[in-house]
PDB file of C-alpha atoms in Angstrom:
ATOM      1  CA  TYR A 844     -15.950 -21.682 -97.921  1.00 64.00           C
ATOM      2  CA  LYS A 845     -17.743 -24.686 -95.820  1.00 78.00           C
ATOM      3  CA  TRP A 846     -19.074 -22.223 -93.201  1.00 75.00           C
ATOM      4  CA  SER A 847     -20.676 -19.933 -95.614  1.00 82.00           C
ATOM      5  CA  GLU A 848     -22.200 -22.940 -97.443  1.00 81.00           C
ATOM      6  CA  PHE A 849     -23.510 -24.307 -94.215  1.00 79.00           C
ATOM      7  CA  MET A 850     -24.974 -20.873 -93.339  1.00 75.00           C
ATOM      8  CA  ARG A 851     -26.673 -20.548 -96.734  1.00 78.00           C
ATOM      9  CA  ARG A 852     -28.382 -23.971 -96.542  1.00 79.00           C
ATOM     10  CA  ASN A 853     -29.330 -23.560 -92.940  1.00 75.00           C
ATOM     11  CA  GLU A 854     -30.744 -19.994 -93.437  1.00 75.00           C
ATOM     12  CA  GLY A 855     -32.521 -21.262 -96.304  1.00 76.00           C
ATOM     13  CA  SER A 856     -34.698 -23.224 -94.091  1.00 78.00           C
ATOM     14  CA  MET A 857     -36.163 -20.567 -91.950  1.00 74.00           C
ATOM     15  CA  GLU A 858     -37.868 -17.445 -92.362  1.00 76.00           C
ATOM     16  CA  THR A 859     -36.029 -15.217 -89.629  1.00 71.00           C
ATOM     17  CA  HIS A 860     -33.679 -15.995 -86.508  1.00 68.00           C
ATOM     18  CA  LYS A 861     -33.063 -13.859 -83.564  1.00 74.00           C
ATOM     19  CA  ASP A 862     -29.409 -13.878 -82.593  1.00 77.00           C
ATOM     20  CA  PHE A 863     -27.665 -12.133 -79.590  1.00 78.00           C
ATOM     21  CA  ILE A 864     -24.352 -12.296 -77.719  1.00 83.00           C
ATOM     22  CA  ALA A 865     -24.577 -12.358 -73.789  1.00 88.00           C
ATOM     23  CA  THR A 866     -21.639 -11.957 -71.756  1.00 91.00           C
ATOM     24  CA  ARG A 867     -20.758 -12.770 -68.118  1.00 95.00           C
ATOM     25  CA  SER A 868     -19.899  -9.737 -66.290  1.00 96.00           C
ATOM     26  CA  ALA A 869     -17.203  -9.941 -63.655  1.00 96.00           C
ATOM     27  CA  LYS A 870     -17.612  -6.332 -63.053  1.00 97.00           C
ATOM     28  CA  TYR A 871     -21.288  -6.553 -62.077  1.00 97.00           C
ATOM     29  CA  SER A 872     -21.396 -10.008 -60.642  1.00 97.00           C
ATOM     30  CA  TYR A 873     -20.912 -10.860 -57.135  1.00 97.00           C
ATOM     31  CA  TRP A 874     -19.292 -13.875 -55.730  1.00 95.00           C
ATOM     32  CA  PRO A 875     -18.532 -14.055 -51.890  1.00 95.00           C
ATOM     33  CA  GLU A 876     -15.084 -14.932 -50.623  1.00 92.00           C
ATOM     34  CA  GLU A 877     -16.708 -17.758 -48.558  1.00 92.00           C
ATOM     35  CA  PRO A 878     -19.769 -18.796 -50.465  1.00 92.00           C
ATOM     36  CA  ARG A 879     -22.619 -20.420 -48.387  1.00 92.00           C
ATOM     37  CA  LEU A 880     -23.037 -23.245 -50.935  1.00 91.00           C
ATOM     38  CA  LYS A 881     -20.503 -25.711 -52.472  1.00 91.00           C
ATOM     39  CA  PRO A 882     -20.886 -25.827 -56.190  1.00 87.00           C
ATOM     40  CA  GLU A 883     -22.488 -29.366 -56.154  1.00 89.00           C
ATOM     41  CA  GLU A 884     -24.976 -28.341 -53.908  1.00 90.00           C
ATOM     42  CA  ARG A 885     -26.256 -25.448 -56.187  1.00 92.00           C
ATOM     43  CA  LYS A 886     -29.114 -27.332 -58.065  1.00 92.00           C
ATOM     44  CA  PHE A 887     -31.801 -24.821 -58.244  1.00 93.00           C
ATOM     45  CA  ILE A 888     -31.264 -21.782 -60.379  1.00 93.00           C
ATOM     46  CA  HIS A 889     -33.234 -18.426 -60.333  1.00 95.00           C
ATOM     47  CA  TRP A 890     -33.217 -16.351 -63.381  1.00 95.00           C
ATOM     48  CA  MET A 891     -34.187 -12.456 -63.292  1.00 96.00           C
ATOM     49  CA  PHE A 892     -34.615 -10.631 -66.601  1.00 95.00           C
ATOM     50  CA  PHE A 893     -34.612  -6.890 -66.385  1.00 93.00           C
ATOM     51  CA  HIS A 894     -35.541  -4.814 -69.561  1.00 95.00           C
ATOM     52  CA  TYR A 895     -34.611  -1.270 -69.243  1.00 95.00           C
ATOM     53  CA  LYS A 896     -34.982   1.834 -71.221  1.00 91.00           C
ATOM     54  CA  LEU A 897     -31.814   1.784 -73.595  1.00 88.00           C
ATOM     55  CA  GLU A 898     -31.125   5.348 -73.288  1.00 93.00           C
ATOM     56  CA  ASN A 899     -30.511   4.881 -69.474  1.00 95.00           C
ATOM     57  CA  ARG A 900     -27.859   1.970 -69.913  1.00 93.00           C
ATOM     58  CA  LYS A 901     -25.301   3.874 -67.919  1.00 95.00           C
ATOM     59  CA  GLU A 902     -27.506   4.671 -65.206  1.00 96.00           C
ATOM     60  CA  VAL A 903     -28.585   0.870 -64.868  1.00 96.00           C
ATOM     61  CA  MET A 904     -25.118  -0.181 -65.037  1.00 96.00           C
ATOM     62  CA  ASP A 905     -24.084   2.401 -62.272  1.00 97.00           C
ATOM     63  CA  ILE A 906     -26.766   0.916 -60.097  1.00 97.00           C
ATOM     64  CA  MET A 907     -25.597  -2.729 -60.866  1.00 97.00           C
ATOM     65  CA  ALA A 908     -22.277  -1.555 -59.411  1.00 98.00           C
ATOM     66  CA  GLU A 909     -23.986  -0.135 -56.402  1.00 97.00           C
ATOM     67  CA  TRP A 910     -25.737  -3.535 -55.761  1.00 97.00           C
ATOM     68  CA  LYS A 911     -22.544  -5.408 -55.958  1.00 97.00           C
ATOM     69  CA  GLN A 912     -20.844  -2.941 -53.445  1.00 97.00           C
ATOM     70  CA  LEU A 913     -23.897  -3.532 -51.108  1.00 97.00           C
ATOM     71  CA  TYR A 914     -23.538  -7.180 -51.361  1.00 96.00           C
ATOM     72  CA  GLU A 915     -19.828  -7.009 -50.538  1.00 97.00           C
ATOM     73  CA  GLU A 916     -20.217  -4.506 -47.592  1.00 96.00           C
ATOM     74  CA  LYS A 917     -22.981  -6.711 -46.044  1.00 95.00           C
ATOM     75  CA  ASN A 918     -20.714  -9.944 -46.679  1.00 94.00           C
ATOM     76  CA  ILE A 919     -23.861 -11.804 -48.301  1.00 95.00           C
ATOM     77  CA  LYS A 920     -22.942 -15.336 -48.540  1.00 94.00           C
ATOM     78  CA  ASN A 921     -25.083 -16.064 -51.707  1.00 95.00           C
ATOM     79  CA  GLY A 922     -23.539 -14.795 -54.966  1.00 95.00           C
ATOM     80  CA  TYR A 923     -25.052 -13.887 -58.213  1.00 96.00           C
ATOM     81  CA  THR A 924     -23.995 -13.626 -61.881  1.00 96.00           C
ATOM     82  CA  ILE A 925     -25.011 -10.818 -64.274  1.00 97.00           C
ATOM     83  CA  TRP A 926     -25.226 -11.395 -67.917  1.00 96.00           C
ATOM     84  CA  LEU A 927     -25.246  -8.621 -70.213  1.00 94.00           C
ATOM     85  CA  ILE A 928     -26.689  -8.570 -73.824  1.00 87.00           C
ATOM     86  CA  GLU A 929     -23.842  -6.840 -75.770  1.00 82.00           C
ATOM     87  CA  LEU A 930     -25.276  -7.341 -79.486  1.00 77.00           C
ATOM     88  CA  GLY A 931     -28.682  -8.347 -81.106  1.00 76.00           C
ATOM     89  CA  LEU A 932     -31.807  -8.975 -79.622  1.00 77.00           C
ATOM     90  CA  ASP A 933     -32.727  -7.771 -76.389  1.00 82.00           C
ATOM     91  CA  ASN A 934     -29.640  -5.455 -75.923  1.00 84.00           C
ATOM     92  CA  ASN A 935     -31.751  -3.580 -73.450  1.00 90.00           C
ATOM     93  CA  MET A 936     -31.762  -6.332 -70.975  1.00 92.00           C
ATOM     94  CA  VAL A 937     -29.540  -7.719 -68.056  1.00 94.00           C
ATOM     95  CA  ALA A 938     -30.014 -11.213 -66.835  1.00 95.00           C
ATOM     96  CA  LEU A 939     -29.357 -12.209 -63.230  1.00 96.00           C
ATOM     97  CA  THR A 940     -28.673 -15.878 -62.288  1.00 96.00           C
ATOM     98  CA  GLU A 941     -28.405 -16.941 -58.523  1.00 95.00           C
ATOM     99  CA  ASN A 942     -28.073 -20.725 -57.575  1.00 94.00           C
ATOM    100  CA  TYR A 943     -29.515 -22.603 -54.339  1.00 95.00           C
ATOM    101  CA  LYS A 944     -30.128 -26.032 -53.101  1.00 93.00           C
ATOM    102  CA  ASP A 945     -33.940 -25.986 -53.977  1.00 93.00           C
ATOM    103  CA  GLY A 946     -36.683 -23.578 -54.088  1.00 92.00           C
ATOM    104  CA  ALA A 947     -37.238 -23.776 -50.309  1.00 94.00           C
ATOM    105  CA  ASP A 948     -33.489 -22.822 -49.887  1.00 94.00           C
ATOM    106  CA  TYR A 949     -34.097 -19.958 -52.297  1.00 94.00           C
ATOM    107  CA  TYR A 950     -36.877 -18.387 -50.299  1.00 94.00           C
ATOM    108  CA  THR A 951     -35.273 -18.760 -46.947  1.00 95.00           C
ATOM    109  CA  SER A 952     -31.967 -17.378 -48.067  1.00 94.00           C
ATOM    110  CA  MET A 953     -33.530 -14.403 -49.818  1.00 92.00           C
ATOM    111  CA  GLU A 954     -35.436 -13.670 -46.505  1.00 94.00           C
ATOM    112  CA  ALA A 955     -32.106 -13.925 -44.463  1.00 94.00           C
ATOM    113  CA  ASP A 956     -30.218 -11.830 -47.045  1.00 94.00           C
ATOM    114  CA  ASN A 957     -32.894  -9.246 -47.461  1.00 92.00           C
ATOM    115  CA  ALA A 958     -32.927  -8.944 -43.473  1.00 93.00           C
ATOM    116  CA  LEU A 959     -29.115  -7.871 -43.729  1.00 94.00           C
ATOM    117  CA  MET A 960     -29.726  -5.100 -46.114  1.00 93.00           C
ATOM    118  CA  GLU A 961     -33.393  -4.190 -46.223  1.00 91.00           C
ATOM    119  CA  ALA A 962     -33.235  -0.478 -46.154  1.00 92.00           C
ATOM    120  CA  GLU A 963     -30.256  -0.277 -48.565  1.00 95.00           C
ATOM    121  CA  ALA A 964     -31.797  -2.742 -50.911  1.00 94.00           C
ATOM    122  CA  SER A 965     -35.242  -0.940 -50.888  1.00 94.00           C
ATOM    123  CA  ALA A 966     -33.453   2.464 -51.815  1.00 95.00           C
ATOM    124  CA  LEU A 967     -31.533   0.821 -54.698  1.00 95.00           C
ATOM    125  CA  TRP A 968     -34.540  -1.025 -56.053  1.00 95.00           C
ATOM    126  CA  ASN A 969     -36.444   2.404 -55.924  1.00 96.00           C
ATOM    127  CA  LYS A 970     -33.629   4.182 -57.623  1.00 96.00           C
ATOM    128  CA  MET A 971     -33.398   1.350 -60.463  1.00 95.00           C
ATOM    129  CA  SER A 972     -37.053   0.930 -60.826  1.00 95.00           C
ATOM    130  CA  LYS A 973     -37.573   4.108 -62.801  1.00 96.00           C
ATOM    131  CA  TYR A 974     -35.440   2.709 -65.587  1.00 96.00           C
ATOM    132  CA  ILE A 975     -36.942  -0.672 -65.647  1.00 96.00           C
ATOM    133  CA  ILE A 976     -39.559  -1.469 -68.240  1.00 96.00           C
ATOM    134  CA  SER A 977     -40.124  -5.126 -67.274  1.00 96.00           C
ATOM    135  CA  VAL A 978     -38.883  -7.831 -64.901  1.00 96.00           C
ATOM    136  CA  GLU A 979     -39.359 -11.472 -65.519  1.00 95.00           C
ATOM    137  CA  ASN A 980     -38.511 -14.366 -63.093  1.00 95.00           C
ATOM    138  CA  LYS A 981     -37.881 -17.906 -64.029  1.00 95.00           C
ATOM    139  CA  TYR A 982     -37.197 -20.869 -61.564  1.00 94.00           C
ATOM    140  CA  GLY A 983     -36.018 -24.288 -61.978  1.00 91.00           C
ATOM    141  CA  GLU A 984     -33.257 -26.821 -61.941  1.00 88.00           C
ATOM    142  CA  GLN A 985     -30.168 -26.825 -63.931  1.00 78.00           C
ATOM    143  CA  ARG A 986     -29.828 -29.334 -66.665  1.00 76.00           C
ATOM    144  CA  PRO A 987     -26.295 -30.500 -67.093  1.00 73.00           C
ATOM    145  CA  ASP A 988     -27.344 -33.115 -69.515  1.00 75.00           C
ATOM    146  CA  LEU A 989     -27.926 -30.386 -71.995  1.00 74.00           C
ATOM    147  CA  GLY A 990     -24.466 -28.815 -71.608  1.00 72.00           C
ATOM    148  CA  PHE A 991     -21.466 -29.747 -73.909  1.00 68.00           C
ATOM    149  CA  VAL A 992     -17.873 -30.269 -72.345  1.00 69.00           C
ATOM    150  CA  LYS A 993     -15.398 -30.724 -74.877  1.00 69.00           C
ATOM    151  CA  GLU A 994     -13.516 -33.996 -74.106  1.00 69.00           C
TER     152      GLU A 994
END
C-alpha cells in the first residue's frame, strides 16, 4: 500500500516519465585476464551508444559476440562493458563503456589497440554499420560522489 500511494503522489507531479531497464551483459562484455589498468587508475570513462534497427537485434548481438571474440584472440588489455536496454525507452540501443586513466590515455590506448586488430575491426565495423541508425559518444570522469553504496 505504501508503494502504490507513493507512486500515485509522485506520478501526479509530472506529465510523463521515460523508464527503461538496462542490464550489464557478461555475454557481450570483454574483460582481459590481465587488464592494463588497476581499478583505482580508471578515472576516465567513454560511453558509446549504438541505436540499431530493432528488427536486426539478433544480427547486432551476433556481431557483438564477434567483437568480443576478436578482443580475446588479440589479447587486448583494455576491456569494455556492454549494457543492453531490455525494456522501455530506447530498447533498440546498446551502450558500451570503457575506462582509462584520462583523455590522453584513451586516445593512445585506442591507437595501440586498433593497430593490433585494424583489418579485422574494420571488417566488423563495416558488417555492423548497415544495422546502425546512430552512434553517440560521451566522454568524462566518473562521479563516485553520485553513487550509492549501502552501508
